[in-house]
mmCIF file of C-alpha atoms in Angstrom:
data_model
loop_
_atom_site.group_PDB
_atom_site.id
_atom_site.type_symbol
_atom_site.label_atom_id
_atom_site.label_comp_id
_atom_site.label_asym_id
_atom_site.label_seq_id
_atom_site.Cartn_x
_atom_site.Cartn_y
_atom_site.Cartn_z
ATOM 1 C CA UNK A 670 -13.750 73.032 153.657
ATOM 2 C CA UNK A 671 -15.889 72.688 156.784
ATOM 3 C CA UNK A 672 -13.757 71.656 159.701
ATOM 4 C CA UNK A 673 -16.154 68.869 160.475
ATOM 5 C CA UNK A 674 -14.645 67.006 157.488
ATOM 6 C CA UNK A 675 -11.296 66.989 159.305
ATOM 7 C CA UNK A 676 -12.321 65.333 162.539
ATOM 8 C CA UNK A 677 -10.247 62.377 163.606
ATOM 9 C CA UNK A 678 -11.278 59.487 161.364
ATOM 10 C CA UNK A 679 -13.902 61.622 159.629
ATOM 11 C CA UNK A 680 -12.369 61.000 156.224
ATOM 12 C CA UNK A 681 -11.335 57.431 156.866
ATOM 13 C CA UNK A 682 -14.274 55.536 155.371
ATOM 14 C CA UNK A 683 -14.109 51.781 155.955
ATOM 15 C CA UNK A 684 -11.442 52.010 158.698
ATOM 16 C CA UNK A 685 -12.110 50.486 162.137
ATOM 17 C CA UNK A 686 -11.861 52.647 165.231
ATOM 18 C CA UNK A 687 -9.122 50.481 166.641
ATOM 19 C CA UNK A 688 -6.882 51.303 163.687
ATOM 20 C CA UNK A 689 -6.949 55.017 164.475
ATOM 21 C CA UNK A 690 -6.280 54.942 168.237
ATOM 22 C CA UNK A 691 -3.465 57.099 169.689
ATOM 23 C CA UNK A 692 -3.619 59.476 166.681
ATOM 24 C CA UNK A 693 -5.637 62.325 168.206
ATOM 25 C CA UNK A 694 -2.581 64.552 168.470
ATOM 26 C CA UNK A 695 -1.640 63.937 164.837
ATOM 27 C CA UNK A 696 -5.183 64.765 163.699
ATOM 28 C CA UNK A 697 -5.109 67.955 165.785
ATOM 29 C CA UNK A 698 -1.894 69.028 164.108
ATOM 30 C CA UNK A 699 -3.393 68.167 160.710
ATOM 31 C CA UNK A 700 -6.448 70.376 161.436
ATOM 32 C CA UNK A 701 -4.128 73.260 162.356
ATOM 33 C CA UNK A 702 -2.088 72.708 159.154
ATOM 34 C CA UNK A 703 -5.380 72.631 157.133
ATOM 35 C CA UNK A 704 -6.457 75.951 158.597
ATOM 36 C CA UNK A 705 -3.137 77.563 157.952
ATOM 37 C CA UNK A 706 -3.069 76.209 154.335
ATOM 38 C CA UNK A 707 -6.519 77.623 153.692
ATOM 39 C CA UNK A 708 -5.443 81.047 155.024
ATOM 40 C CA UNK A 709 -2.260 81.038 152.893
ATOM 41 C CA UNK A 710 -4.095 79.863 149.870
ATOM 42 C CA UNK A 711 -6.645 82.674 150.201
ATOM 43 C CA UNK A 712 -4.010 85.338 150.939
ATOM 44 C CA UNK A 713 -1.202 84.605 148.512
ATOM 45 C CA UNK A 714 -1.111 81.651 146.085
ATOM 46 C CA UNK A 715 2.307 80.652 144.745
ATOM 47 C CA UNK A 716 1.087 80.926 141.188
ATOM 48 C CA UNK A 717 -0.038 83.881 139.088
ATOM 49 C CA UNK A 718 -3.336 85.458 140.194
ATOM 50 C CA UNK A 719 -5.081 84.633 136.908
ATOM 51 C CA UNK A 720 -4.981 80.895 137.830
ATOM 52 C CA UNK A 721 -8.610 80.555 138.887
ATOM 53 C CA UNK A 722 -8.954 77.093 137.315
ATOM 54 C CA UNK A 723 -5.791 75.926 139.070
ATOM 55 C CA UNK A 724 -7.109 77.122 142.433
ATOM 56 C CA UNK A 725 -10.274 75.108 141.889
ATOM 57 C CA UNK A 726 -8.289 71.983 141.053
ATOM 58 C CA UNK A 727 -5.922 72.100 144.048
ATOM 59 C CA UNK A 728 -8.417 73.314 146.634
ATOM 60 C CA UNK A 729 -8.858 71.078 149.668
ATOM 61 C CA UNK A 730 -12.551 70.888 148.971
ATOM 62 C CA UNK A 731 -11.992 69.591 145.422
ATOM 63 C CA UNK A 732 -9.309 67.119 146.522
ATOM 64 C CA UNK A 733 -11.647 65.767 149.199
ATOM 65 C CA UNK A 734 -14.570 65.284 146.840
ATOM 66 C CA UNK A 735 -12.222 63.743 144.207
ATOM 67 C CA UNK A 736 -10.944 61.238 146.765
ATOM 68 C CA UNK A 737 -14.522 60.299 147.700
ATOM 69 C CA UNK A 738 -15.492 59.857 144.013
ATOM 70 C CA UNK A 739 -12.371 57.864 143.234
ATOM 71 C CA UNK A 740 -12.760 55.482 146.141
ATOM 72 C CA UNK A 741 -16.305 54.380 145.245
ATOM 73 C CA UNK A 742 -16.295 50.626 144.661
ATOM 74 C CA UNK A 743 -12.574 50.387 145.512
ATOM 75 C CA UNK A 744 -12.480 50.480 149.325
ATOM 76 C CA UNK A 745 -11.746 46.801 149.663
ATOM 77 C CA UNK A 746 -8.437 47.285 147.801
ATOM 78 C CA UNK A 747 -5.383 47.418 150.035
ATOM 79 C CA UNK A 748 -3.758 50.465 148.414
ATOM 80 C CA UNK A 749 -7.013 52.436 148.683
ATOM 81 C CA UNK A 750 -7.403 51.409 152.350
ATOM 82 C CA UNK A 751 -3.859 52.542 153.106
ATOM 83 C CA UNK A 752 -4.472 55.889 151.457
ATOM 84 C CA UNK A 753 -7.763 56.404 153.307
ATOM 85 C CA UNK A 754 -6.193 55.449 156.696
ATOM 86 C CA UNK A 755 -3.913 58.514 156.305
ATOM 87 C CA UNK A 756 -6.344 60.494 154.197
ATOM 88 C CA UNK A 757 -5.934 63.827 156.009
ATOM 89 C CA UNK A 758 -2.159 63.804 155.731
ATOM 90 C CA UNK A 759 -2.240 62.499 152.180
ATOM 91 C CA UNK A 760 -4.596 65.253 150.953
ATOM 92 C CA UNK A 761 -2.879 68.020 152.848
ATOM 93 C CA UNK A 762 0.536 66.835 151.598
ATOM 94 C CA UNK A 763 -0.766 66.660 148.056
ATOM 95 C CA UNK A 764 -2.242 70.150 148.356
ATOM 96 C CA UNK A 765 1.075 71.546 149.645
ATOM 97 C CA UNK A 766 3.011 70.003 146.775
ATOM 98 C CA UNK A 767 0.554 71.365 144.192
ATOM 99 C CA UNK A 768 0.543 74.876 145.637
ATOM 100 C CA UNK A 769 4.289 74.960 145.847
ATOM 101 C CA UNK A 770 4.713 73.633 142.274
ATOM 102 C CA UNK A 771 6.567 70.500 143.529
ATOM 103 C CA UNK A 772 4.048 67.881 142.421
ATOM 104 C CA UNK A 773 5.303 64.965 140.353
ATOM 105 C CA UNK A 774 3.562 61.814 139.222
ATOM 106 C CA UNK A 775 5.034 58.742 140.897
ATOM 107 C CA UNK A 776 6.046 55.694 138.791
ATOM 108 C CA UNK A 777 3.295 53.641 137.225
ATOM 109 C CA UNK A 778 2.723 49.932 137.672
ATOM 110 C CA UNK A 779 1.686 47.950 134.618
ATOM 111 C CA UNK A 780 -0.353 44.845 133.930
ATOM 112 C CA UNK A 781 -2.294 43.237 131.087
ATOM 113 C CA UNK A 782 -6.115 43.006 131.052
ATOM 114 C CA UNK A 783 -8.258 41.017 128.696
ATOM 115 C CA UNK A 784 -11.355 43.173 128.014
ATOM 116 C CA UNK A 785 -11.949 41.178 125.773
ATOM 117 C CA UNK A 786 -8.835 41.958 123.716
ATOM 118 C CA UNK A 787 -5.523 42.093 125.556
ATOM 119 C CA UNK A 788 -4.761 45.640 126.828
ATOM 120 C CA UNK A 789 -1.563 46.922 128.462
ATOM 121 C CA UNK A 790 -2.806 48.955 131.487
ATOM 122 C CA UNK A 791 -0.579 51.465 133.340
ATOM 123 C CA UNK A 792 -1.797 52.147 136.831
ATOM 124 C CA UNK A 793 -0.800 55.242 138.818
ATOM 125 C CA UNK A 794 -0.721 55.326 142.600
ATOM 126 C CA UNK A 795 -3.853 56.072 144.555
ATOM 127 C CA UNK A 796 -2.475 59.535 145.455
ATOM 128 C CA UNK A 797 -1.969 60.362 141.752
ATOM 129 C CA UNK A 798 -5.302 58.930 140.689
ATOM 130 C CA UNK A 799 -7.072 61.117 143.274
ATOM 131 C CA UNK A 800 -5.310 64.115 141.744
ATOM 132 C CA UNK A 801 -6.308 63.000 138.236
ATOM 133 C CA UNK A 802 -9.913 62.809 139.439
ATOM 134 C CA UNK A 803 -9.626 66.296 140.898
ATOM 135 C CA UNK A 804 -8.309 67.593 137.488
ATOM 136 C CA UNK A 805 -11.043 65.778 135.662
ATOM 137 C CA UNK A 806 -13.794 67.274 137.873
ATOM 138 C CA UNK A 807 -12.716 70.841 136.966
ATOM 139 C CA UNK A 808 -11.721 70.363 133.334
ATOM 140 C CA UNK A 809 -14.652 68.212 132.191
ATOM 141 C CA UNK A 810 -17.248 71.107 132.417
ATOM 142 C CA UNK A 811 -14.799 73.333 130.454
ATOM 143 C CA UNK A 812 -14.098 70.847 127.635
ATOM 144 C CA UNK A 813 -17.356 68.931 127.365
ATOM 145 C CA UNK A 814 -19.681 71.715 125.999
ATOM 146 C CA UNK A 815 -17.499 72.038 122.877
ATOM 147 C CA UNK A 816 -17.743 68.330 121.976
ATOM 148 C CA UNK A 817 -20.174 67.265 119.292
ATOM 149 C CA UNK A 818 -23.434 65.641 120.431
ATOM 150 C CA UNK A 819 -22.529 62.302 118.791
ATOM 151 C CA UNK A 820 -19.359 61.610 120.792
ATOM 152 C CA UNK A 821 -20.268 58.848 123.218
ATOM 153 C CA UNK A 822 -17.240 57.728 125.182
ATOM 154 C CA UNK A 823 -16.521 58.863 128.809
ATOM 155 C CA UNK A 824 -19.277 61.491 128.868
ATOM 156 C CA UNK A 825 -22.265 61.942 131.189
ATOM 157 C CA UNK A 826 -25.543 60.605 129.689
ATOM 158 C CA UNK A 827 -23.746 58.930 126.858
ATOM 159 C CA UNK A 828 -21.990 55.507 126.747
ATOM 160 C CA UNK A 829 -22.146 52.372 124.617
ATOM 161 C CA UNK A 830 -25.930 51.814 124.710
ATOM 162 C CA UNK A 831 -26.672 55.418 123.845
ATOM 163 C CA UNK A 832 -24.197 55.165 120.970
ATOM 164 C CA UNK A 833 -25.824 52.026 119.601
ATOM 165 C CA UNK A 834 -29.326 53.546 119.917
ATOM 166 C CA UNK A 835 -28.108 56.615 118.006
ATOM 167 C CA UNK A 836 -26.584 54.502 115.261
ATOM 168 C CA UNK A 837 -29.861 52.624 114.934
ATOM 169 C CA UNK A 838 -31.684 55.954 114.554
ATOM 170 C CA UNK A 839 -29.222 56.997 111.800
ATOM 171 C CA UNK A 840 -29.777 53.731 109.904
ATOM 172 C CA UNK A 841 -33.571 54.013 110.103
ATOM 173 C CA UNK A 842 -33.509 57.649 108.975
ATOM 174 C CA UNK A 843 -31.016 57.112 106.136
ATOM 175 C CA UNK A 844 -32.938 54.051 104.864
ATOM 176 C CA UNK A 845 -36.260 55.930 105.111
ATOM 177 C CA UNK A 846 -37.682 53.480 107.628
ATOM 178 C CA UNK A 847 -35.889 50.466 106.121
ATOM 179 C CA UNK A 848 -37.178 51.045 102.597
ATOM 180 C CA UNK A 849 -33.917 52.015 100.927
ATOM 181 C CA UNK A 850 -30.477 50.373 100.961
ATOM 182 C CA UNK A 851 -27.866 52.139 103.116
ATOM 183 C CA UNK A 852 -24.293 51.439 104.094
ATOM 184 C CA UNK A 853 -21.999 52.123 107.000
ATOM 185 C CA UNK A 854 -18.287 52.966 106.901
ATOM 186 C CA UNK A 855 -16.681 51.790 110.145
ATOM 187 C CA UNK A 856 -13.131 52.865 111.094
ATOM 188 C CA UNK A 857 -10.739 52.367 113.949
ATOM 189 C CA UNK A 858 -7.665 54.467 114.804
ATOM 190 C CA UNK A 859 -4.605 52.236 115.042
ATOM 191 C CA UNK A 860 -2.899 52.176 118.542
ATOM 192 C CA UNK A 861 -4.766 55.349 119.454
ATOM 193 C CA UNK A 862 -3.684 55.935 123.072
ATOM 194 C CA UNK A 863 -0.128 54.980 122.349
ATOM 195 C CA UNK A 864 0.029 57.395 119.394
ATOM 196 C CA UNK A 865 -1.341 60.579 120.920
ATOM 197 C CA UNK A 866 1.233 63.323 120.336
ATOM 198 C CA UNK A 867 2.019 65.334 123.536
ATOM 199 C CA UNK A 868 2.811 68.609 121.693
ATOM 200 C CA UNK A 869 -0.429 68.489 119.631
ATOM 201 C CA UNK A 870 -2.448 67.611 122.721
ATOM 202 C CA UNK A 871 -1.000 70.486 124.707
ATOM 203 C CA UNK A 872 -1.748 72.959 121.914
ATOM 204 C CA UNK A 873 -5.333 71.815 121.859
ATOM 205 C CA UNK A 874 -5.555 72.193 125.616
ATOM 206 C CA UNK A 875 -4.048 75.725 125.438
ATOM 207 C CA UNK A 876 -6.988 76.667 123.213
ATOM 208 C CA UNK A 877 -9.304 76.039 126.154
ATOM 209 C CA UNK A 878 -7.058 76.778 129.201
ATOM 210 C CA UNK A 879 -5.027 79.936 129.632
ATOM 211 C CA UNK A 880 -3.839 80.069 133.209
ATOM 212 C CA UNK A 881 -0.237 79.021 133.766
ATOM 213 C CA UNK A 882 -0.763 76.927 136.910
ATOM 214 C CA UNK A 883 -3.168 74.553 135.257
ATOM 215 C CA UNK A 884 -1.110 74.280 132.122
ATOM 216 C CA UNK A 885 2.011 73.434 134.167
ATOM 217 C CA UNK A 886 0.139 70.776 136.060
ATOM 218 C CA UNK A 887 -1.284 69.262 132.864
ATOM 219 C CA UNK A 888 2.210 69.130 131.351
ATOM 220 C CA UNK A 889 3.476 67.234 134.425
ATOM 221 C CA UNK A 890 0.613 64.710 134.052
ATOM 222 C CA UNK A 891 1.017 64.217 130.284
ATOM 223 C CA UNK A 892 4.800 63.974 130.416
ATOM 224 C CA UNK A 893 4.631 61.337 133.166
ATOM 225 C CA UNK A 894 4.046 58.621 130.581
ATOM 226 C CA UNK A 895 5.513 57.887 127.162
ATOM 227 C CA UNK A 896 5.011 54.887 124.910
ATOM 228 C CA UNK A 897 7.392 56.395 122.380
ATOM 229 C CA UNK A 898 9.300 59.713 122.835
ATOM 230 C CA UNK A 899 6.684 62.468 123.088
ATOM 231 C CA UNK A 900 3.757 60.137 122.486
ATOM 232 C CA UNK A 901 1.201 58.138 124.423
ATOM 233 C CA UNK A 902 -1.329 58.329 127.253
ATOM 234 C CA UNK A 903 -1.849 55.621 129.870
ATOM 235 C CA UNK A 904 -5.180 53.739 129.523
ATOM 236 C CA UNK A 905 -5.783 53.712 133.285
ATOM 237 C CA UNK A 906 -5.996 57.491 133.853
ATOM 238 C CA UNK A 907 -9.343 59.289 134.003
ATOM 239 C CA UNK A 908 -7.567 62.348 132.543
ATOM 240 C CA UNK A 909 -6.555 60.202 129.519
ATOM 241 C CA UNK A 910 -10.217 59.677 128.646
ATOM 242 C CA UNK A 911 -10.869 63.396 128.703
ATOM 243 C CA UNK A 912 -7.738 64.313 126.727
ATOM 244 C CA UNK A 913 -8.527 61.578 124.212
ATOM 245 C CA UNK A 914 -11.955 63.118 123.541
ATOM 246 C CA UNK A 915 -10.350 66.545 123.137
ATOM 247 C CA UNK A 916 -7.763 65.148 120.728
ATOM 248 C CA UNK A 917 -10.325 63.390 118.457
ATOM 249 C CA UNK A 918 -12.707 66.293 118.655
ATOM 250 C CA UNK A 919 -10.542 67.653 115.854
ATOM 251 C CA UNK A 920 -11.619 64.678 113.750
ATOM 252 C CA UNK A 921 -15.218 65.179 114.773
ATOM 253 C CA UNK A 922 -15.066 68.826 113.628
ATOM 254 C CA UNK A 923 -13.500 67.836 110.362
ATOM 255 C CA UNK A 924 -16.141 65.179 109.666
ATOM 256 C CA UNK A 925 -19.102 67.374 110.515
ATOM 257 C CA UNK A 926 -18.010 70.839 109.372
ATOM 258 C CA UNK A 927 -15.577 70.116 106.494
ATOM 259 C CA UNK A 928 -16.860 66.866 104.996
ATOM 260 C CA UNK A 929 -20.458 67.609 106.059
ATOM 261 C CA UNK A 930 -21.199 64.005 107.004
ATOM 262 C CA UNK A 931 -24.791 63.961 108.313
ATOM 263 C CA UNK A 932 -24.790 60.580 109.985
ATOM 264 C CA UNK A 933 -21.507 60.397 111.901
ATOM 265 C CA UNK A 934 -20.761 59.255 115.468
ATOM 266 C CA UNK A 935 -17.689 58.262 117.475
ATOM 267 C CA UNK A 936 -17.019 56.178 120.502
ATOM 268 C CA UNK A 937 -13.408 56.760 121.593
ATOM 269 C CA UNK A 938 -11.246 55.650 118.662
ATOM 270 C CA UNK A 939 -14.060 53.844 116.805
ATOM 271 C CA UNK A 940 -16.200 55.945 114.443
ATOM 272 C CA UNK A 941 -18.852 55.217 111.939
ATOM 273 C CA UNK A 942 -20.522 57.092 108.988
ATOM 274 C CA UNK A 943 -23.885 56.042 107.533
ATOM 275 C CA UNK A 944 -24.782 56.887 103.903
ATOM 276 C CA UNK A 945 -26.805 55.761 100.889
ATOM 277 C CA UNK A 946 -23.845 55.627 98.482
ATOM 278 C CA UNK A 947 -21.128 53.062 99.165
ATOM 279 C CA UNK A 948 -18.840 54.703 96.620
ATOM 280 C CA UNK A 949 -19.063 58.013 98.462
ATOM 281 C CA UNK A 950 -18.227 56.305 101.740
ATOM 282 C CA UNK A 951 -15.245 54.546 100.112
ATOM 283 C CA UNK A 952 -14.058 57.960 98.887
ATOM 284 C CA UNK A 953 -14.020 59.266 102.444
ATOM 285 C CA UNK A 954 -11.347 56.829 103.564
ATOM 286 C CA UNK A 955 -8.279 58.525 102.009
ATOM 287 C CA UNK A 956 -9.557 61.956 103.102
ATOM 288 C CA UNK A 957 -9.946 60.795 106.727
ATOM 289 C CA UNK A 958 -6.517 59.040 106.649
ATOM 290 C CA UNK A 959 -4.900 62.184 105.241
ATOM 291 C CA UNK A 960 -6.408 64.398 107.956
ATOM 292 C CA UNK A 961 -5.453 61.989 110.778
ATOM 293 C CA UNK A 962 -1.904 61.761 109.465
ATOM 294 C CA UNK A 963 -1.277 65.478 108.828
ATOM 295 C CA UNK A 964 -3.142 67.031 111.711
ATOM 296 C CA UNK A 965 -3.019 64.489 114.538
ATOM 297 C CA UNK A 966 -0.158 62.136 113.585
ATOM 298 C CA UNK A 967 -2.549 59.159 113.647
ATOM 299 C CA UNK A 968 -3.460 56.468 111.178
ATOM 300 C CA UNK A 969 -6.395 54.155 110.545
ATOM 301 C CA UNK A 970 -6.041 50.512 111.472
ATOM 302 C CA UNK A 971 -5.518 48.743 108.115
ATOM 303 C CA UNK A 972 -7.666 45.708 109.097
ATOM 304 C CA UNK A 973 -10.419 47.579 110.843
ATOM 305 C CA UNK A 974 -11.859 49.703 108.071
ATOM 306 C CA UNK A 975 -15.013 48.192 106.541
ATOM 307 C CA UNK A 976 -18.115 49.089 104.554
ATOM 308 C CA UNK A 977 -21.174 46.935 105.098
ATOM 309 C CA UNK A 978 -24.810 47.214 104.138
ATOM 310 C CA UNK A 979 -27.544 47.623 106.728
ATOM 311 C CA UNK A 980 -29.009 44.291 105.658
ATOM 312 C CA UNK A 981 -25.706 42.547 106.233
ATOM 313 C CA UNK A 982 -25.689 43.853 109.803
ATOM 314 C CA UNK A 983 -23.636 46.722 111.295
ATOM 315 C CA UNK A 984 -21.380 45.501 114.080
ATOM 316 C CA UNK A 985 -20.744 48.315 116.609
ATOM 317 C CA UNK A 986 -19.951 48.412 120.333
ATOM 318 C CA UNK A 987 -20.828 44.744 120.965
ATOM 319 C CA UNK A 988 -24.127 44.618 119.091
ATOM 320 C CA UNK A 989 -25.081 43.888 115.436
ATOM 321 C CA UNK A 990 -27.874 46.129 114.061
ATOM 322 C CA UNK A 991 -30.078 44.860 111.245
ATOM 323 C CA UNK A 992 -33.418 46.150 109.910
ATOM 324 C CA UNK A 993 -36.117 45.517 112.527
ATOM 325 C CA UNK A 994 -33.862 43.916 115.159
ATOM 326 C CA UNK A 995 -30.617 44.062 117.081
ATOM 327 C CA UNK A 996 -28.572 41.093 118.276
ATOM 328 C CA UNK A 997 -25.554 40.516 120.393
ATOM 329 C CA UNK A 998 -22.194 40.167 118.666
ATOM 330 C CA UNK A 999 -21.288 36.490 118.416
ATOM 331 C CA UNK A 1000 -17.942 36.898 120.236
ATOM 332 C CA UNK A 1001 -19.717 38.752 123.003
ATOM 333 C CA UNK A 1002 -22.321 36.024 123.288
ATOM 334 C CA UNK A 1003 -19.674 33.250 123.561
ATOM 335 C CA UNK A 1004 -17.695 35.224 126.157
ATOM 336 C CA UNK A 1005 -20.899 35.841 128.175
ATOM 337 C CA UNK A 1006 -21.851 32.176 128.176
ATOM 338 C CA UNK A 1007 -18.335 31.250 129.255
ATOM 339 C CA UNK A 1008 -17.937 33.808 132.057
ATOM 340 C CA UNK A 1009 -21.448 34.199 133.489
ATOM 341 C CA UNK A 1010 -21.774 33.537 137.205
ATOM 342 C CA UNK A 1011 -24.426 34.092 139.808
ATOM 343 C CA UNK A 1012 -22.688 37.330 140.736
ATOM 344 C CA UNK A 1013 -22.364 38.898 137.329
ATOM 345 C CA UNK A 1014 -25.581 37.427 135.818
ATOM 346 C CA UNK A 1015 -27.626 40.640 136.459
ATOM 347 C CA UNK A 1016 -25.027 42.694 134.644
ATOM 348 C CA UNK A 1017 -25.133 40.397 131.654
ATOM 349 C CA UNK A 1018 -28.934 40.411 131.664
ATOM 350 C CA UNK A 1019 -28.728 44.154 131.548
ATOM 351 C CA UNK A 1020 -26.634 43.930 128.349
ATOM 352 C CA UNK A 1021 -29.165 41.458 126.821
ATOM 353 C CA UNK A 1022 -32.054 43.869 127.602
ATOM 354 C CA UNK A 1023 -30.732 46.162 124.840
ATOM 355 C CA UNK A 1024 -31.129 43.572 122.107
ATOM 356 C CA UNK A 1025 -33.064 40.521 121.029
ATOM 357 C CA UNK A 1026 -31.387 38.423 123.702
ATOM 358 C CA UNK A 1027 -34.201 36.284 125.184
ATOM 359 C CA UNK A 1028 -32.812 33.037 123.770
ATOM 360 C CA UNK A 1029 -29.364 33.700 125.254
ATOM 361 C CA UNK A 1030 -31.040 34.563 128.542
ATOM 362 C CA UNK A 1031 -32.937 31.274 128.450
ATOM 363 C CA UNK A 1032 -29.725 29.444 127.686
ATOM 364 C CA UNK A 1033 -27.912 31.040 130.634
ATOM 365 C CA UNK A 1034 -30.793 30.125 133.030
ATOM 366 C CA UNK A 1035 -30.936 26.469 131.727
ATOM 367 C CA UNK A 1036 -27.143 26.092 132.031
ATOM 368 C CA UNK A 1037 -27.248 27.209 135.672
ATOM 369 C CA UNK A 1038 -30.019 24.736 136.659
#
């Protein structure tokens, strides 16, 4: 990394000059340590020489960029401010632990979040979340190209709106421009993140990653959390999103290559298949359940498997799609009207721009007058 990035206060975004007075000597020592660490890293890494991926993850350059990416939108939070106040020492210390093989994930804090359903979130320390971001930055380009096109969660240029647009395209194509009756089988994996099997996940990762340093680090991250013995990933980790996509890519491959489903897409643990024969879709359910159980140790949610016709409306990712129009899900509409404020109104209007939401928009405006 360019030494300019290690000037006193150079990495302390959002910190006042008065807070960093009398620390010039400590910063000078940190710069010397950084130079020595770079030299040692280039000369003799403490991991096998085939660990190119690991070197990329633990490099000071990658850790710095990861910390900058992680802190976006979070700099007002106290724990982030504290980490950035000592950023040089934090990153150098983290780098040393990683190179020496001493890194361990610190204990998680937990809380509940209504989004809109109640979710139990486990939050790692800022130090660990920066490392998770560094891991994500290097592993995402390795894993992502193998994923199917129609996987829409936690991927660049994808997301909920792209997923809904794609589903609408499927429905129009399958119905021959709304002339024929079509159906959609919608499924949800029960307690997905809590049920991810660590051993299965690691075997899937080993198919993509061979170097020992990276595999050791990934094992440390995965084993840092358990909902049940040997199972579970924390919802709050960026690495969990990537590993979840890798885990369910096995389902994607099965659906596309084995069952040959033409109109299939998935968003995290929600997936949907469009077809012209309701009986055929109904017959897919036991096949999917059997695959999930035998290969991934997962199961479908018993109350979240449904088959509906296009004319009834297909409820997916907050919207209901019908021939010729798309509307907002009723629960989403009621929550929006209840929670809208002057601050979040532009965000809600953005959601409404993807559907026939002009009446809701007018109602919001009239309520605020």
